[in-house]
PDB file of C-alpha atoms and ligand atoms in Angstrom:
ATOM      1  CA  UNK A   1      95.230 112.810  96.937  1.00  0.00           C
ATOM      2  CA  UNK A   2      94.431 109.056  96.966  1.00  0.00           C
ATOM      3  CA  UNK A   3      92.638 108.490 100.094  1.00  0.00           C
ATOM      4  CA  UNK A   4      94.705 106.417 102.743  1.00  0.00           C
ATOM      5  CA  UNK A   5      91.378 104.817 103.776  1.00  0.00           C
ATOM      6  CA  UNK A   6      90.103 101.287 102.571  1.00  0.00           C
ATOM      7  CA  UNK A   7      87.918  98.489 104.112  1.00  0.00           C
ATOM      8  CA  UNK A   8      88.901  95.977 106.531  1.00  0.00           C
ATOM      9  CA  UNK A   9      88.816  92.594 105.205  1.00  0.00           C
ATOM     10  CA  UNK A  10      85.497  90.978 105.822  1.00  0.00           C
ATOM     11  CA  UNK A  11      83.563  94.261 105.512  1.00  0.00           C
ATOM     12  CA  UNK A  12      81.733  94.875 102.187  1.00  0.00           C
ATOM     13  CA  UNK A  13      84.017  92.656 100.353  1.00  0.00           C
ATOM     14  CA  UNK A  14      82.600  89.074 100.208  1.00  0.00           C
ATOM     15  CA  UNK A  15      80.711  89.274  96.673  1.00  0.00           C
ATOM     16  CA  UNK A  16      81.455  91.029  93.524  1.00  0.00           C
ATOM     17  CA  UNK A  17      78.742  93.425  94.259  1.00  0.00           C
ATOM     18  CA  UNK A  18      80.469  94.308  97.450  1.00  0.00           C
ATOM     19  CA  UNK A  19      83.750  94.550  95.740  1.00  0.00           C
ATOM     20  CA  UNK A  20      82.377  96.734  93.006  1.00  0.00           C
ATOM     21  CA  UNK A  21      80.751  98.972  95.582  1.00  0.00           C
ATOM     22  CA  UNK A  22      84.117  99.284  97.131  1.00  0.00           C
ATOM     23  CA  UNK A  23      85.886  99.937  93.694  1.00  0.00           C
ATOM     24  CA  UNK A  24      83.300 102.780  92.814  1.00  0.00           C
ATOM     25  CA  UNK A  25      83.744 104.313  96.384  1.00  0.00           C
ATOM     26  CA  UNK A  26      86.428 107.008  97.322  1.00  0.00           C
ATOM     27  CA  UNK A  27      88.476 104.483  99.169  1.00  0.00           C
ATOM     28  CA  UNK A  28      92.108 104.406  97.964  1.00  0.00           C
ATOM     29  CA  UNK A  29      92.311 100.573  97.660  1.00  0.00           C
ATOM     30  CA  UNK A  30      90.193  97.475  98.553  1.00  0.00           C
ATOM     31  CA  UNK A  31      90.628  94.055 100.095  1.00  0.00           C
ATOM     32  CA  UNK A  32      88.474  90.932  99.539  1.00  0.00           C
ATOM     33  CA  UNK A  33      87.006  88.819 102.370  1.00  0.00           C
ATOM     34  CA  UNK A  34      89.460  86.094 103.522  1.00  0.00           C
ATOM     35  CA  UNK A  35      89.037  83.184 101.249  1.00  0.00           C
ATOM     36  CA  UNK A  36      89.329  79.517 101.569  1.00  0.00           C
ATOM     37  CA  UNK A  37      90.259  76.456  98.865  1.00  0.00           C
ATOM     38  CA  UNK A  38      86.311  75.641  99.005  1.00  0.00           C
ATOM     39  CA  UNK A  39      83.367  77.926  99.458  1.00  0.00           C
ATOM     40  CA  UNK A  40      82.162  78.281 103.109  1.00  0.00           C
ATOM     41  CA  UNK A  41      78.825  79.144 104.493  1.00  0.00           C
ATOM     42  CA  UNK A  42      80.354  80.275 107.799  1.00  0.00           C
ATOM     43  CA  UNK A  43      78.934  80.236 111.353  1.00  0.00           C
ATOM     44  CA  UNK A  44      75.240  80.007 112.009  1.00  0.00           C
ATOM     45  CA  UNK A  45      73.393  83.222 112.545  1.00  0.00           C
ATOM     46  CA  UNK A  46      73.053  85.522 114.448  1.00  0.00           C
ATOM     47  CA  UNK A  47      76.842  86.004 113.916  1.00  0.00           C
ATOM     48  CA  UNK A  48      77.347  89.844 113.893  1.00  0.00           C
ATOM     49  CA  UNK A  49      76.162  92.234 116.501  1.00  0.00           C
ATOM     50  CA  UNK A  50      76.490  96.075 116.759  1.00  0.00           C
ATOM     51  CA  UNK A  51      76.574  97.836 120.205  1.00  0.00           C
ATOM     52  CA  UNK A  52      77.091 101.380 120.982  1.00  0.00           C
ATOM     53  CA  UNK A  53      80.784 100.862 121.341  1.00  0.00           C
ATOM     54  CA  UNK A  54      81.444  98.799 118.171  1.00  0.00           C
ATOM     55  CA  UNK A  55      80.648  95.282 116.918  1.00  0.00           C
ATOM     56  CA  UNK A  56      81.091  91.541 117.761  1.00  0.00           C
ATOM     57  CA  UNK A  57      81.375  89.048 114.918  1.00  0.00           C
ATOM     58  CA  UNK A  58      81.812  85.221 114.749  1.00  0.00           C
ATOM     59  CA  UNK A  59      81.221  84.860 110.963  1.00  0.00           C
ATOM     60  CA  UNK A  60      83.270  81.686 110.592  1.00  0.00           C
ATOM     61  CA  UNK A  61      84.796  82.628 107.300  1.00  0.00           C
ATOM     62  CA  UNK A  62      81.894  82.751 104.903  1.00  0.00           C
ATOM     63  CA  UNK A  63      83.283  83.326 101.443  1.00  0.00           C
ATOM     64  CA  UNK A  64      82.626  81.958  97.927  1.00  0.00           C
ATOM     65  CA  UNK A  65      86.241  80.278  97.750  1.00  0.00           C
ATOM     66  CA  UNK A  66      89.365  81.341  96.221  1.00  0.00           C
ATOM     67  CA  UNK A  67      88.702  80.862  92.520  1.00  0.00           C
ATOM     68  CA  UNK A  68      85.877  83.119  92.814  1.00  0.00           C
ATOM     69  CA  UNK A  69      88.493  86.122  94.192  1.00  0.00           C
ATOM     70  CA  UNK A  70      91.197  84.698  91.626  1.00  0.00           C
ATOM     71  CA  UNK A  71      88.393  85.232  88.851  1.00  0.00           C
ATOM     72  CA  UNK A  72      87.693  88.952  90.165  1.00  0.00           C
ATOM     73  CA  UNK A  73      91.372  89.445  90.324  1.00  0.00           C
ATOM     74  CA  UNK A  74      91.645  88.458  86.706  1.00  0.00           C
ATOM     75  CA  UNK A  75      89.043  90.687  85.411  1.00  0.00           C
ATOM     76  CA  UNK A  76      90.166  93.732  87.793  1.00  0.00           C
ATOM     77  CA  UNK A  77      91.326  96.927  85.656  1.00  0.00           C
ATOM     78  CA  UNK A  78      94.743  97.489  87.650  1.00  0.00           C
ATOM     79  CA  UNK A  79      95.560 100.412  85.192  1.00  0.00           C
ATOM     80  CA  UNK A  80      92.743 102.941  86.275  1.00  0.00           C
ATOM     81  CA  UNK A  81      91.736 101.376  89.686  1.00  0.00           C
ATOM     82  CA  UNK A  82      92.962 101.077  93.211  1.00  0.00           C
ATOM     83  CA  UNK A  83      95.368  98.519  94.469  1.00  0.00           C
ATOM     84  CA  UNK A  84      93.234  95.392  95.085  1.00  0.00           C
ATOM     85  CA  UNK A  85      94.450  93.198  97.786  1.00  0.00           C
ATOM     86  CA  UNK A  86      93.473  89.487  98.489  1.00  0.00           C
ATOM     87  CA  UNK A  87      93.173  88.197 101.580  1.00  0.00           C
ATOM     88  CA  UNK A  88      93.841  84.524 102.161  1.00  0.00           C
ATOM     89  CA  UNK A  89      92.901  82.387 105.120  1.00  0.00           C
ATOM     90  CA  UNK A  90      93.003  78.819 104.099  1.00  0.00           C
ATOM     91  CA  UNK A  91      91.847  76.061 106.756  1.00  0.00           C
ATOM     92  CA  UNK A  92      95.554  74.438 106.568  1.00  0.00           C
ATOM     93  CA  UNK A  93      98.927  75.413 105.486  1.00  0.00           C
ATOM     94  CA  UNK A  94      98.375  73.013 102.530  1.00  0.00           C
ATOM     95  CA  UNK A  95      95.345  74.783 101.702  1.00  0.00           C
ATOM     96  CA  UNK A  96      97.149  78.267 101.809  1.00  0.00           C
ATOM     97  CA  UNK A  97      99.968  76.983  99.724  1.00  0.00           C
ATOM     98  CA  UNK A  98      97.343  75.899  97.164  1.00  0.00           C
ATOM     99  CA  UNK A  99      95.697  78.936  96.941  1.00  0.00           C
ATOM    100  CA  UNK A 100      98.780  81.161  97.015  1.00  0.00           C
ATOM    101  CA  UNK A 101     100.372  79.107  94.105  1.00  0.00           C
ATOM    102  CA  UNK A 102      97.238  79.494  92.117  1.00  0.00           C
ATOM    103  CA  UNK A 103      97.581  83.448  92.440  1.00  0.00           C
ATOM    104  CA  UNK A 104     101.278  83.092  91.892  1.00  0.00           C
ATOM    105  CA  UNK A 105     100.805  81.375  88.698  1.00  0.00           C
ATOM    106  CA  UNK A 106      98.626  84.166  87.227  1.00  0.00           C
ATOM    107  CA  UNK A 107     101.202  86.890  88.232  1.00  0.00           C
ATOM    108  CA  UNK A 108      98.446  89.305  88.699  1.00  0.00           C
ATOM    109  CA  UNK A 109      99.233  92.805  90.010  1.00  0.00           C
ATOM    110  CA  UNK A 110      96.952  92.243  93.069  1.00  0.00           C
ATOM    111  CA  UNK A 111      98.685  92.003  96.325  1.00  0.00           C
ATOM    112  CA  UNK A 112      98.244  88.716  98.794  1.00  0.00           C
ATOM    113  CA  UNK A 113      97.524  89.428 102.580  1.00  0.00           C
ATOM    114  CA  UNK A 114      98.035  86.236 104.532  1.00  0.00           C
ATOM    115  CA  UNK A 115      95.467  86.166 107.426  1.00  0.00           C
ATOM    116  CA  UNK A 116      97.059  84.824 110.368  1.00  0.00           C
ATOM    117  CA  UNK A 117      94.273  85.894 112.732  1.00  0.00           C
ATOM    118  CA  UNK A 118      90.746  84.419 112.069  1.00  0.00           C
ATOM    119  CA  UNK A 119      89.659  84.145 115.652  1.00  0.00           C
ATOM    120  CA  UNK A 120      86.189  82.445 114.953  1.00  0.00           C
ATOM    121  CA  UNK A 121      86.732  78.945 113.563  1.00  0.00           C
ATOM    122  CA  UNK A 122      86.053  76.496 116.338  1.00  0.00           C
ATOM    123  CA  UNK A 123      88.963  74.500 117.372  1.00  0.00           C
ATOM    124  CA  UNK A 124      91.430  76.084 115.233  1.00  0.00           C
ATOM    125  CA  UNK A 125      94.121  78.159 116.984  1.00  0.00           C
ATOM    126  CA  UNK A 126      95.097  81.719 115.369  1.00  0.00           C
ATOM    127  CA  UNK A 127      98.579  81.164 113.484  1.00  0.00           C
ATOM    128  CA  UNK A 128      99.337  84.503 114.747  1.00  0.00           C
ATOM    129  CA  UNK A 129      99.317  83.248 118.291  1.00  0.00           C
ATOM    130  CA  UNK A 130     101.633  80.332 117.441  1.00  0.00           C
ATOM    131  CA  UNK A 131     104.912  81.767 116.036  1.00  0.00           C
ATOM    132  CA  UNK A 132     106.804  78.705 115.276  1.00  0.00           C
ATOM    133  CA  UNK A 133     103.732  77.726 113.051  1.00  0.00           C
ATOM    134  CA  UNK A 134     103.575  81.255 111.792  1.00  0.00           C
ATOM    135  CA  UNK A 135     107.144  81.354 110.706  1.00  0.00           C
ATOM    136  CA  UNK A 136     107.002  77.792 109.172  1.00  0.00           C
ATOM    137  CA  UNK A 137     104.092  78.943 107.209  1.00  0.00           C
ATOM    138  CA  UNK A 138     105.879  82.164 105.891  1.00  0.00           C
ATOM    139  CA  UNK A 139     108.823  79.720 104.966  1.00  0.00           C
ATOM    140  CA  UNK A 140     106.782  77.395 102.948  1.00  0.00           C
ATOM    141  CA  UNK A 141     105.202  80.567 101.099  1.00  0.00           C
ATOM    142  CA  UNK A 142     108.515  82.036 100.601  1.00  0.00           C
ATOM    143  CA  UNK A 143     109.974  78.958  98.993  1.00  0.00           C
ATOM    144  CA  UNK A 144     108.044  79.872  95.828  1.00  0.00           C
ATOM    145  CA  UNK A 145     106.355  83.083  96.136  1.00  0.00           C
ATOM    146  CA  UNK A 146     108.468  85.844  94.993  1.00  0.00           C
ATOM    147  CA  UNK A 147     106.347  88.960  95.139  1.00  0.00           C
ATOM    148  CA  UNK A 148     105.917  91.418  97.944  1.00  0.00           C
ATOM    149  CA  UNK A 149     102.964  90.235 100.255  1.00  0.00           C
ATOM    150  CA  UNK A 150     101.590  91.008 103.724  1.00  0.00           C
ATOM    151  CA  UNK A 151     100.000  89.719 106.726  1.00  0.00           C
ATOM    152  CA  UNK A 152      96.913  90.291 109.043  1.00  0.00           C
ATOM    153  CA  UNK A 153      97.949  90.176 112.543  1.00  0.00           C
ATOM    154  CA  UNK A 154      95.835  89.428 115.702  1.00  0.00           C
ATOM    155  CA  UNK A 155      96.409  92.089 118.464  1.00  0.00           C
ATOM    156  CA  UNK A 156      99.336  91.200 120.768  1.00  0.00           C
ATOM    157  CA  UNK A 157      99.003  92.229 124.500  1.00  0.00           C
ATOM    158  CA  UNK A 158     102.541  91.556 126.015  1.00  0.00           C
ATOM    159  CA  UNK A 159     105.935  93.520 124.909  1.00  0.00           C
ATOM    160  CA  UNK A 160     107.579  90.006 124.763  1.00  0.00           C
ATOM    161  CA  UNK A 161     105.012  88.983 121.992  1.00  0.00           C
ATOM    162  CA  UNK A 162     105.783  92.110 120.111  1.00  0.00           C
ATOM    163  CA  UNK A 163     109.437  91.314 120.069  1.00  0.00           C
ATOM    164  CA  UNK A 164     108.898  87.592 119.548  1.00  0.00           C
ATOM    165  CA  UNK A 165     106.574  88.311 116.412  1.00  0.00           C
ATOM    166  CA  UNK A 166     108.560  90.853 115.068  1.00  0.00           C
ATOM    167  CA  UNK A 167     111.655  88.522 115.156  1.00  0.00           C
ATOM    168  CA  UNK A 168     109.797  86.125 112.897  1.00  0.00           C
ATOM    169  CA  UNK A 169     108.452  88.841 110.399  1.00  0.00           C
ATOM    170  CA  UNK A 170     112.063  90.441 110.015  1.00  0.00           C
ATOM    171  CA  UNK A 171     113.080  87.262 108.569  1.00  0.00           C
ATOM    172  CA  UNK A 172     110.982  87.583 105.334  1.00  0.00           C
ATOM    173  CA  UNK A 173     112.180  90.577 103.148  1.00  0.00           C
ATOM    174  CA  UNK A 174     109.291  89.674 100.809  1.00  0.00           C
ATOM    175  CA  UNK A 175     106.810  90.374 103.661  1.00  0.00           C
ATOM    176  CA  UNK A 176     106.292  94.040 103.057  1.00  0.00           C
ATOM    177  CA  UNK A 177     103.693  95.083 105.442  1.00  0.00           C
ATOM    178  CA  UNK A 178     101.557  94.025 108.432  1.00  0.00           C
ATOM    179  CA  UNK A 179      98.001  94.974 108.972  1.00  0.00           C
ATOM    180  CA  UNK A 180      97.497  95.722 112.721  1.00  0.00           C
ATOM    181  CA  UNK A 181      94.824  94.526 114.055  1.00  0.00           C
ATOM    182  CA  UNK A 182      92.301  91.997 113.432  1.00  0.00           C
ATOM    183  CA  UNK A 183      89.329  92.045 115.826  1.00  0.00           C
ATOM    184  CA  UNK A 184      90.352  91.564 119.481  1.00  0.00           C
ATOM    185  CA  UNK A 185      89.371  87.817 119.831  1.00  0.00           C
ATOM    186  CA  UNK A 186      86.661  86.003 121.753  1.00  0.00           C
ATOM    187  CA  UNK A 187      84.821  88.792 123.486  1.00  0.00           C
ATOM    188  CA  UNK A 188      81.561  88.254 125.153  1.00  0.00           C
ATOM    189  CA  UNK A 189      78.564  90.826 124.701  1.00  0.00           C
ATOM    190  CA  UNK A 190      75.681  90.341 127.073  1.00  0.00           C
ATOM    191  CA  UNK A 191      72.052  91.557 126.614  1.00  0.00           C
ATOM    192  CA  UNK A 192      70.917  92.324 130.282  1.00  0.00           C
ATOM    193  CA  UNK A 193      67.349  92.416 129.399  1.00  0.00           C
ATOM    194  CA  UNK A 194      67.320  88.862 127.777  1.00  0.00           C
ATOM    195  CA  UNK A 195      70.041  87.403 129.968  1.00  0.00           C
ATOM    196  CA  UNK A 196      71.750  86.096 126.934  1.00  0.00           C
ATOM    197  CA  UNK A 197      74.591  86.500 124.690  1.00  0.00           C
ATOM    198  CA  UNK A 198      73.867  88.322 121.478  1.00  0.00           C
ATOM    199  CA  UNK A 199      75.554  85.838 118.791  1.00  0.00           C
ATOM    200  CA  UNK A 200      74.980  82.209 118.313  1.00  0.00           C
ATOM    201  CA  UNK A 201      78.411  80.824 117.356  1.00  0.00           C
ATOM    202  CA  UNK A 202      80.853  79.641 120.248  1.00  0.00           C
ATOM    203  CA  UNK A 203      78.145  80.359 122.947  1.00  0.00           C
ATOM    204  CA  UNK A 204      78.480  83.869 122.120  1.00  0.00           C
ATOM    205  CA  UNK A 205      82.236  84.461 121.812  1.00  0.00           C
ATOM    206  CA  UNK A 206      83.382  86.704 119.140  1.00  0.00           C
ATOM    207  CA  UNK A 207      85.981  89.124 117.768  1.00  0.00           C
ATOM    208  CA  UNK A 208      85.725  92.850 118.857  1.00  0.00           C
ATOM    209  CA  UNK A 209      85.665  95.733 116.789  1.00  0.00           C
ATOM    210  CA  UNK A 210      85.035  99.440 116.980  1.00  0.00           C
ATOM    211  CA  UNK A 211      85.743 101.642 120.080  1.00  0.00           C
ATOM    212  CA  UNK A 212      86.568  98.629 122.206  1.00  0.00           C
ATOM    213  CA  UNK A 213      89.798  98.117 120.374  1.00  0.00           C
ATOM    214  CA  UNK A 214      91.046 101.667 119.420  1.00  0.00           C
ATOM    215  CA  UNK A 215      93.885 101.761 121.870  1.00  0.00           C
ATOM    216  CA  UNK A 216      95.053  98.021 121.564  1.00  0.00           C
ATOM    217  CA  UNK A 217      95.179  98.862 117.654  1.00  0.00           C
ATOM    218  CA  UNK A 218      97.087 101.897 118.139  1.00  0.00           C
ATOM    219  CA  UNK A 219      99.561 100.263 120.394  1.00  0.00           C
ATOM    220  CA  UNK A 220     100.153  97.562 117.895  1.00  0.00           C
ATOM    221  CA  UNK A 221     100.594  99.929 115.075  1.00  0.00           C
ATOM    222  CA  UNK A 222     103.181 101.677 117.006  1.00  0.00           C
ATOM    223  CA  UNK A 223     105.030  98.741 118.237  1.00  0.00           C
ATOM    224  CA  UNK A 224     105.196  97.114 114.888  1.00  0.00           C
ATOM    225  CA  UNK A 225     106.314 100.337 113.229  1.00  0.00           C
ATOM    226  CA  UNK A 226     109.384 100.432 115.862  1.00  0.00           C
ATOM    227  CA  UNK A 227     110.417  96.758 115.490  1.00  0.00           C
ATOM    228  CA  UNK A 228     109.841  96.225 111.546  1.00  0.00           C
ATOM    229  CA  UNK A 229     112.432  98.334 109.693  1.00  0.00           C
ATOM    230  CA  UNK A 230     111.870  98.775 105.971  1.00  0.00           C
ATOM    231  CA  UNK A 231     108.269  97.263 106.349  1.00  0.00           C
ATOM    232  CA  UNK A 232     105.080  99.152 106.402  1.00  0.00           C
ATOM    233  CA  UNK A 233     102.213  98.829 108.634  1.00  0.00           C
ATOM    234  CA  UNK A 234      98.480  99.236 107.817  1.00  0.00           C
ATOM    235  CA  UNK A 235      96.376 100.511 110.804  1.00  0.00           C
ATOM    236  CA  UNK A 236      92.908  98.807 111.506  1.00  0.00           C
ATOM    237  CA  UNK A 237      90.778  99.024 114.480  1.00  0.00           C
ATOM    238  CA  UNK A 238      88.560 101.778 115.836  1.00  0.00           C
ATOM    239  CA  UNK A 239      88.526 104.316 113.096  1.00  0.00           C
ATOM    240  CA  UNK A 240      85.250 105.997 112.935  1.00  0.00           C
ATOM    241  CA  UNK A 241      86.286 109.584 112.290  1.00  0.00           C
ATOM    242  CA  UNK A 242      89.324 111.659 110.965  1.00  0.00           C
ATOM    243  CA  UNK A 243      90.632 111.779 114.619  1.00  0.00           C
ATOM    244  CA  UNK A 244      91.249 107.881 114.950  1.00  0.00           C
ATOM    245  CA  UNK A 245      92.760 107.815 111.201  1.00  0.00           C
ATOM    246  CA  UNK A 246      95.008 110.798 112.193  1.00  0.00           C
ATOM    247  CA  UNK A 247      95.730 108.643 115.673  1.00  0.00           C
ATOM    248  CA  UNK A 248      96.783 105.731 113.503  1.00  0.00           C
ATOM    249  CA  UNK A 249      98.981 107.608 111.122  1.00  0.00           C
ATOM    250  CA  UNK A 250     100.591 109.577 113.843  1.00  0.00           C
ATOM    251  CA  UNK A 251     101.301 106.035 115.378  1.00  0.00           C
ATOM    252  CA  UNK A 252     102.994 105.298 111.961  1.00  0.00           C
ATOM    253  CA  UNK A 253     100.359 103.863 109.833  1.00  0.00           C
ATOM    254  CA  UNK A 254     100.952 104.062 106.065  1.00  0.00           C
ATOM    255  CA  UNK A 255      97.252 103.448 105.463  1.00  0.00           C
ATOM    256  CA  UNK A 256      94.266 102.892 107.507  1.00  0.00           C
ATOM    257  CA  UNK A 257      91.296 100.528 107.199  1.00  0.00           C
ATOM    258  CA  UNK A 258      87.605 101.000 108.446  1.00  0.00           C
ATOM    259  CA  UNK A 259      85.625  98.059 109.597  1.00  0.00           C
ATOM    260  CA  UNK A 260      82.823  98.225 112.047  1.00  0.00           C
ATOM    261  CA  UNK A 261      82.080 101.909 111.007  1.00  0.00           C
ATOM    262  CA  UNK A 262      81.882 101.016 107.183  1.00  0.00           C
ATOM    263  CA  UNK A 263      79.540  98.021 107.938  1.00  0.00           C
ATOM    264  CA  UNK A 264      77.100 100.443 109.729  1.00  0.00           C
ATOM    265  CA  UNK A 265      77.749 103.810 107.586  1.00  0.00           C
ATOM    266  CA  UNK A 266      78.582 102.266 103.968  1.00  0.00           C
ATOM    267  CA  UNK A 267      80.838 103.833 101.700  1.00  0.00           C
ATOM    268  CA  UNK A 268      79.935 107.148 102.686  1.00  0.00           C
ATOM    269  CA  UNK A 269      82.194 106.726 105.621  1.00  0.00           C
ATOM    270  CA  UNK A 270      85.153 107.066 103.359  1.00  0.00           C
ATOM    271  CA  UNK A 271      84.183 110.574 102.206  1.00  0.00           C
ATOM    272  CA  UNK A 272      83.441 111.788 105.624  1.00  0.00           C
ATOM    273  CA  UNK A 273      86.598 110.328 107.424  1.00  0.00           C
ATOM    274  CA  UNK A 274      88.881 111.676 104.535  1.00  0.00           C
ATOM    275  CA  UNK A 275      87.409 115.079 104.877  1.00  0.00           C
ATOM    276  CA  UNK A 276      87.514 115.176 108.564  1.00  0.00           C
ATOM    277  CA  UNK A 277      91.266 114.165 108.298  1.00  0.00           C
ATOM    278  CA  UNK A 278      91.891 116.909 105.884  1.00  0.00           C
ATOM    279  CA  UNK A 279      90.322 119.321 108.100  1.00  0.00           C
ATOM    280  CA  UNK A 280      92.167 118.077 111.068  1.00  0.00           C
ATOM    281  CA  UNK A 281      95.582 118.211 109.093  1.00  0.00           C
ATOM    282  CA  UNK A 282      94.632 121.729 107.838  1.00  0.00           C
ATOM    283  CA  UNK A 283      93.776 122.990 111.422  1.00  0.00           C
ATOM    284  CA  UNK A 284      97.167 121.625 112.431  1.00  0.00           C
ATOM    285  CA  UNK A 285      99.016 123.223 109.528  1.00  0.00           C
ATOM    286  CA  UNK A 286     100.203 119.719 107.839  1.00  0.00           C
ATOM    287  CA  UNK A 287     100.104 119.484 103.859  1.00  0.00           C
ATOM    288  CA  UNK A 288     100.551 115.557 103.781  1.00  0.00           C
ATOM    289  CA  UNK A 289     100.570 112.471 105.814  1.00  0.00           C
ATOM    290  CA  UNK A 290     104.275 112.334 105.965  1.00  0.00           C
ATOM    291  CA  UNK A 291     104.317 115.660 107.862  1.00  0.00           C
ATOM    292  CA  UNK A 292     103.203 113.822 110.953  1.00  0.00           C
ATOM    293  CA  UNK A 293     103.327 110.072 110.128  1.00  0.00           C
ATOM    294  CA  UNK A 294     104.998 108.285 112.956  1.00  0.00           C
ATOM    295  CA  UNK A 295     105.661 111.140 114.853  1.00  0.00           C
ATOM    296  CA  UNK A 296     103.718 110.476 117.959  1.00  0.00           C
ATOM    297  CA  UNK A 297     105.324 112.287 120.843  1.00  0.00           C
ATOM    298  CA  UNK A 298     106.180 110.585 124.229  1.00  0.00           C
ATOM    299  CA  UNK A 299     106.477 112.301 127.499  1.00  0.00           C
TER     300      UNK A 299
HETATM  301  O1  LIG B 301      84.652  85.120 111.410  1.00  0.00           O
HETATM  302  C1  LIG B 301      85.365  85.486 110.306  1.00  0.00           C
HETATM  303  O2  LIG B 301      85.324  85.304 109.162  1.00  0.00           O
HETATM  304  C2  LIG B 301      86.296  86.697 110.364  1.00  0.00           C
HETATM  305  N1  LIG B 301      86.154  87.633 111.630  1.00  0.00           N
HETATM  306  C3  LIG B 301      87.033  88.363 112.030  1.00  0.00           C
HETATM  307  O3  LIG B 301      86.846  89.212 112.881  1.00  0.00           O
HETATM  308  N2  LIG B 301      88.383  88.283 111.645  1.00  0.00           N
HETATM  309  C4  LIG B 301      88.713  87.148 110.547  1.00  0.00           C
HETATM  310  O4  LIG B 301      89.965  87.356 110.282  1.00  0.00           O
HETATM  311  C5  LIG B 301      87.712  86.407 110.114  1.00  0.00           C
HETATM  312  I1  LIG B 301      88.284  85.182 108.711  1.00  0.00           I
END
């Protein structure tokens, strides 16, 4: 079975070396680091910190610029490999359109994912939290882009926001999937001994991943699965074993991404989590993911 697991954008996907390690792994797919028009250094370090409950990051979109990933996508062997997703997070709508047009002209089999949810660019609000702006961006993209694509969503925390966001996304037939969730933005981790924050950017504010975000990720997966008929939801957030992968799929996820855990464990996480998921399914008498996908019971 092709693994339902792959990397969360941002982890093990910035350089060709990273991407080739992902391609050689047992993951079922791979996605690139979100890219911008020009290469970016990103925020000052320290900008990533691991805690017993997960991670906090304020990377600031470090990437080699979209042409680097376009070049990788041109050379990628789509026949014998996994689906290649390209994450795009331009600094403006104009930048996003320029990048997407460049990929569109090449008509490559890679799948574009528009990142609506980077929480770490000082002074830049997330599109995912400005739904009129998100709708406008999707309208401009769909004026010319005629192939299936996806979006990376921030976590939402209010049922009315699930409703409003879904209303926007349901207007776009070519929007075939949403990835829920990006990191939970602007958390603050404190080191008691040093009486200090642990990352430098934004006076310590950063996106949370890992155990911190699992219930929020599961809620977003389940609520968007309910609200986006005909689309798919990729689950991301808090996956560190077969159990959390099982939860995401039970909540309706088609595939599941691994971020913080992949950052710490490396590509062995894909083998371990896939095996744990297989064992859990066997113990429950399930043969395939569709035996239990979206079948979370309510009380
Ligand atoms: O700071 C980052 O580079 C970053 N960090 C995240 O946690 N999510 C994102 O979408 C991005 I673009």
